[in-house]
Amino acid sequence: MAKRTRSDGFRRTDIDKFDEDKYHDEVEASQVDSALASQMQKEAIGLLNGGKKAEALKAALKSPPLSYRTAQPDPVKVEYLKVVLDILGAFKSTEVAAAVKELSQDECDLLMKFVYRGMEYLARPNTAAAKAMEEDEARRAYSNILLTWHKQATEHGGLGCVVRAMADRKTV
């Protein structure tokens, strides 16, 4: 028999959000808010140029352009990804663990989404900027950086961080 038979903590759980019959697919009015993404890019780049790498990372993860995956990559999301890759590349490998430990769970999930999106971006050069990185050395360097971030984010956020990043329908 349970020790806490008078516990009513289970009543606070919203079970309707797990009911498959009540699922409503989100309809997206527009792809992404390009003005907000541009503003966040400028803020993150300004912080990065000022030497505040951790603040630049937090600013970039504050409100990234999220939308459902489409056949054609959204140029706003690709530009935002480039900024995040520049921010991640600015960290030394010894600074990554400290930067990841400052992130919340949601920020860690978004970081993992950017890491996977960056790996995809480097693996399939579908834009002119990625095609310009034809040299294996440049790709290998960015791949090593992303793997370092992936390792630290997995250690901080656990496997749930990986699962949430892969299972979420909205991508960066």
mmCIF file of C-alpha atoms in Angstrom:
data_model
loop_
_atom_site.group_PDB
_atom_site.id
_atom_site.type_symbol
_atom_site.label_atom_id
_atom_site.label_comp_id
_atom_site.label_asym_id
_atom_site.label_seq_id
_atom_site.Cartn_x
_atom_site.Cartn_y
_atom_site.Cartn_z
ATOM 1 C CA MET A 1 0.000 0.000 0.000
ATOM 2 C CA ALA A 2 1.222 3.497 -0.758
ATOM 3 C CA LYS A 3 2.588 5.635 2.031
ATOM 4 C CA ARG A 4 0.817 8.787 0.947
ATOM 5 C CA THR A 5 -2.742 7.794 0.303
ATOM 6 C CA ARG A 6 -4.037 11.276 0.994
ATOM 7 C CA SER A 7 -1.749 12.913 -1.538
ATOM 8 C CA ASP A 8 -3.587 14.949 -4.146
ATOM 9 C CA GLY A 9 -0.555 15.964 -6.234
ATOM 10 C CA PHE A 10 -1.789 13.854 -9.139
ATOM 11 C CA ARG A 11 -4.820 16.117 -9.496
ATOM 12 C CA ARG A 12 -2.680 19.042 -10.560
ATOM 13 C CA THR A 13 -1.558 17.282 -13.748
ATOM 14 C CA ASP A 14 -3.323 18.467 -16.883
ATOM 15 C CA ILE A 15 -4.216 15.163 -18.524
ATOM 16 C CA ASP A 16 -6.094 16.793 -21.400
ATOM 17 C CA LYS A 17 -2.842 17.764 -23.067
ATOM 18 C CA PHE A 18 -2.037 14.035 -23.431
ATOM 19 C CA ASP A 19 -5.407 13.112 -24.969
ATOM 20 C CA GLU A 20 -4.896 12.269 -28.643
ATOM 21 C CA ASP A 21 -8.514 13.058 -29.489
ATOM 22 C CA LYS A 22 -8.087 16.663 -28.353
ATOM 23 C CA TYR A 23 -4.951 17.318 -30.411
ATOM 24 C CA HIS A 24 -5.106 20.393 -32.615
ATOM 25 C CA ASP A 25 -2.358 21.021 -35.106
ATOM 26 C CA GLU A 26 -0.941 24.510 -34.894
ATOM 27 C CA VAL A 27 -1.546 26.552 -37.994
ATOM 28 C CA GLU A 28 1.247 28.945 -38.662
ATOM 29 C CA ALA A 29 0.254 32.331 -40.053
ATOM 30 C CA SER A 30 3.691 33.290 -41.313
ATOM 31 C CA GLN A 31 7.048 31.599 -41.484
ATOM 32 C CA VAL A 32 9.091 33.660 -39.063
ATOM 33 C CA ASP A 33 9.156 37.221 -37.863
ATOM 34 C CA SER A 34 12.104 38.546 -39.865
ATOM 35 C CA ALA A 35 12.202 41.881 -38.011
ATOM 36 C CA LEU A 36 12.536 40.188 -34.627
ATOM 37 C CA ALA A 37 15.138 37.756 -35.977
ATOM 38 C CA SER A 38 17.126 40.636 -37.459
ATOM 39 C CA GLN A 39 16.995 42.543 -34.179
ATOM 40 C CA MET A 40 18.159 39.488 -32.212
ATOM 41 C CA GLN A 41 20.978 38.922 -34.726
ATOM 42 C CA LYS A 42 22.219 42.479 -34.306
ATOM 43 C CA GLU A 43 22.076 42.219 -30.521
ATOM 44 C CA ALA A 44 23.972 38.914 -30.499
ATOM 45 C CA ILE A 45 26.618 40.168 -32.938
ATOM 46 C CA GLY A 46 27.078 43.349 -30.899
ATOM 47 C CA LEU A 47 27.633 41.332 -27.733
ATOM 48 C CA LEU A 48 30.007 38.977 -29.532
ATOM 49 C CA ASN A 49 32.032 41.878 -30.923
ATOM 50 C CA GLY A 50 32.166 43.329 -27.409
ATOM 51 C CA GLY A 51 33.795 40.140 -26.135
ATOM 52 C CA LYS A 52 30.730 38.985 -24.196
ATOM 53 C CA LYS A 53 30.436 35.503 -25.675
ATOM 54 C CA ALA A 54 28.187 33.968 -23.011
ATOM 55 C CA GLU A 55 25.752 36.892 -23.213
ATOM 56 C CA ALA A 56 25.791 36.670 -27.020
ATOM 57 C CA LEU A 57 24.862 32.992 -26.815
ATOM 58 C CA LYS A 58 22.021 33.698 -24.376
ATOM 59 C CA ALA A 59 20.780 36.539 -26.603
ATOM 60 C CA ALA A 60 20.816 34.285 -29.654
ATOM 61 C CA LEU A 61 18.897 31.573 -27.790
ATOM 62 C CA LYS A 62 16.382 34.019 -26.286
ATOM 63 C CA SER A 63 13.925 34.001 -29.202
ATOM 64 C CA PRO A 64 15.234 32.260 -32.309
ATOM 65 C CA PRO A 65 13.122 31.987 -35.454
ATOM 66 C CA LEU A 66 11.181 28.737 -35.017
ATOM 67 C CA SER A 67 8.913 27.283 -37.678
ATOM 68 C CA TYR A 68 7.903 23.993 -39.186
ATOM 69 C CA ARG A 69 10.300 22.410 -41.667
ATOM 70 C CA THR A 70 9.551 23.309 -45.264
ATOM 71 C CA ALA A 71 10.914 22.064 -48.586
ATOM 72 C CA GLN A 72 12.875 25.270 -49.142
ATOM 73 C CA PRO A 73 15.049 26.569 -46.311
ATOM 74 C CA ASP A 74 13.914 29.913 -44.964
ATOM 75 C CA PRO A 75 16.622 32.545 -45.644
ATOM 76 C CA VAL A 76 15.952 34.249 -42.292
ATOM 77 C CA LYS A 77 16.567 30.991 -40.443
ATOM 78 C CA VAL A 78 19.723 30.289 -42.467
ATOM 79 C CA GLU A 79 21.152 33.729 -41.657
ATOM 80 C CA TYR A 80 20.297 33.256 -37.985
ATOM 81 C CA LEU A 81 22.007 29.861 -38.052
ATOM 82 C CA LYS A 82 25.164 31.454 -39.450
ATOM 83 C CA VAL A 83 25.200 33.952 -36.579
ATOM 84 C CA VAL A 84 24.764 31.179 -34.013
ATOM 85 C CA LEU A 85 27.543 29.151 -35.672
ATOM 86 C CA ASP A 86 29.818 32.196 -35.458
ATOM 87 C CA ILE A 87 28.981 32.566 -31.765
ATOM 88 C CA LEU A 88 29.614 28.881 -31.076
ATOM 89 C CA GLY A 89 32.882 29.070 -33.004
ATOM 90 C CA ALA A 90 34.072 32.026 -30.930
ATOM 91 C CA PHE A 91 34.288 29.907 -27.774
ATOM 92 C CA LYS A 92 37.446 28.010 -26.925
ATOM 93 C CA SER A 93 36.920 24.333 -26.237
ATOM 94 C CA THR A 94 37.792 24.898 -22.580
ATOM 95 C CA GLU A 95 35.092 27.591 -22.220
ATOM 96 C CA VAL A 96 32.238 25.510 -23.615
ATOM 97 C CA ALA A 97 31.439 23.588 -20.416
ATOM 98 C CA ALA A 98 31.130 26.760 -18.339
ATOM 99 C CA ALA A 99 28.928 28.411 -20.972
ATOM 100 C CA VAL A 100 26.584 25.424 -21.190
ATOM 101 C CA LYS A 101 26.211 25.203 -17.404
ATOM 102 C CA GLU A 102 24.794 28.748 -17.383
ATOM 103 C CA LEU A 103 21.951 27.746 -19.730
ATOM 104 C CA SER A 104 18.456 26.788 -18.633
ATOM 105 C CA GLN A 105 16.798 23.599 -19.861
ATOM 106 C CA ASP A 106 14.905 25.410 -22.640
ATOM 107 C CA GLU A 107 18.050 27.193 -23.775
ATOM 108 C CA CYS A 108 19.931 23.899 -23.748
ATOM 109 C CA ASP A 109 17.211 22.357 -25.938
ATOM 110 C CA LEU A 110 17.480 25.247 -28.393
ATOM 111 C CA LEU A 111 21.263 24.951 -28.372
ATOM 112 C CA MET A 112 20.933 21.278 -29.262
ATOM 113 C CA LYS A 113 18.582 22.188 -32.127
ATOM 114 C CA PHE A 114 21.174 24.639 -33.439
ATOM 115 C CA VAL A 115 23.942 22.034 -33.095
ATOM 116 C CA TYR A 116 21.968 19.503 -35.143
ATOM 117 C CA ARG A 117 20.927 22.128 -37.680
ATOM 118 C CA GLY A 118 24.553 23.238 -37.987
ATOM 119 C CA MET A 119 25.669 19.660 -38.592
ATOM 120 C CA GLU A 120 23.018 19.316 -41.282
ATOM 121 C CA TYR A 121 24.009 22.645 -42.821
ATOM 122 C CA LEU A 122 27.662 21.618 -43.021
ATOM 123 C CA ALA A 123 26.878 18.120 -44.300
ATOM 124 C CA ARG A 124 24.656 19.286 -47.144
ATOM 125 C CA PRO A 125 25.917 22.556 -48.587
ATOM 126 C CA ASN A 126 22.691 23.898 -50.066
ATOM 127 C CA THR A 127 23.593 27.564 -49.922
ATOM 128 C CA ALA A 128 26.353 29.611 -51.501
ATOM 129 C CA ALA A 129 28.021 30.272 -48.146
ATOM 130 C CA ALA A 130 28.122 26.573 -47.314
ATOM 131 C CA LYS A 131 29.410 25.737 -50.798
ATOM 132 C CA ALA A 132 32.199 28.239 -50.237
ATOM 133 C CA MET A 133 33.342 26.054 -47.329
ATOM 134 C CA GLU A 134 34.388 23.292 -49.703
ATOM 135 C CA GLU A 135 37.714 22.871 -47.976
ATOM 136 C CA ASP A 136 37.690 19.923 -45.635
ATOM 137 C CA GLU A 137 39.688 21.802 -43.007
ATOM 138 C CA ALA A 138 37.026 24.471 -42.493
ATOM 139 C CA ARG A 139 34.265 21.878 -42.298
ATOM 140 C CA ARG A 140 36.284 19.684 -39.969
ATOM 141 C CA ALA A 141 36.946 22.627 -37.663
ATOM 142 C CA TYR A 142 33.246 23.547 -37.453
ATOM 143 C CA SER A 143 32.309 19.890 -37.032
ATOM 144 C CA ASN A 144 34.713 19.568 -34.101
ATOM 145 C CA ILE A 145 33.246 22.697 -32.530
ATOM 146 C CA LEU A 146 29.695 21.394 -32.909
ATOM 147 C CA LEU A 147 30.651 17.998 -31.489
ATOM 148 C CA THR A 148 32.196 19.703 -28.462
ATOM 149 C CA TRP A 149 28.995 21.699 -27.911
ATOM 150 C CA HIS A 150 26.920 18.534 -28.390
ATOM 151 C CA LYS A 151 28.947 16.658 -25.787
ATOM 152 C CA GLN A 152 28.666 19.424 -23.198
ATOM 153 C CA ALA A 153 24.956 20.043 -23.870
ATOM 154 C CA THR A 154 24.254 16.319 -23.507
ATOM 155 C CA GLU A 155 26.160 16.199 -20.225
ATOM 156 C CA HIS A 156 24.257 19.231 -18.923
ATOM 157 C CA GLY A 157 20.773 18.508 -20.296
ATOM 158 C CA GLY A 158 20.896 14.720 -20.389
ATOM 159 C CA LEU A 159 19.464 12.523 -23.103
ATOM 160 C CA GLY A 160 16.140 14.299 -22.730
ATOM 161 C CA CYS A 161 17.735 17.345 -24.310
ATOM 162 C CA VAL A 162 18.603 15.297 -27.398
ATOM 163 C CA VAL A 163 15.157 13.720 -27.579
ATOM 164 C CA ARG A 164 13.360 17.056 -27.217
ATOM 165 C CA ALA A 165 15.525 18.625 -29.921
ATOM 166 C CA MET A 166 14.851 15.802 -32.361
ATOM 167 C CA ALA A 167 11.173 15.285 -31.576
ATOM 168 C CA ASP A 168 10.067 18.923 -31.692
ATOM 169 C CA ARG A 169 8.261 19.724 -34.916
ATOM 170 C CA LYS A 170 9.413 23.328 -34.919
ATOM 171 C CA THR A 171 12.969 23.683 -36.155
ATOM 172 C CA VAL A 172 15.537 26.454 -36.111
#
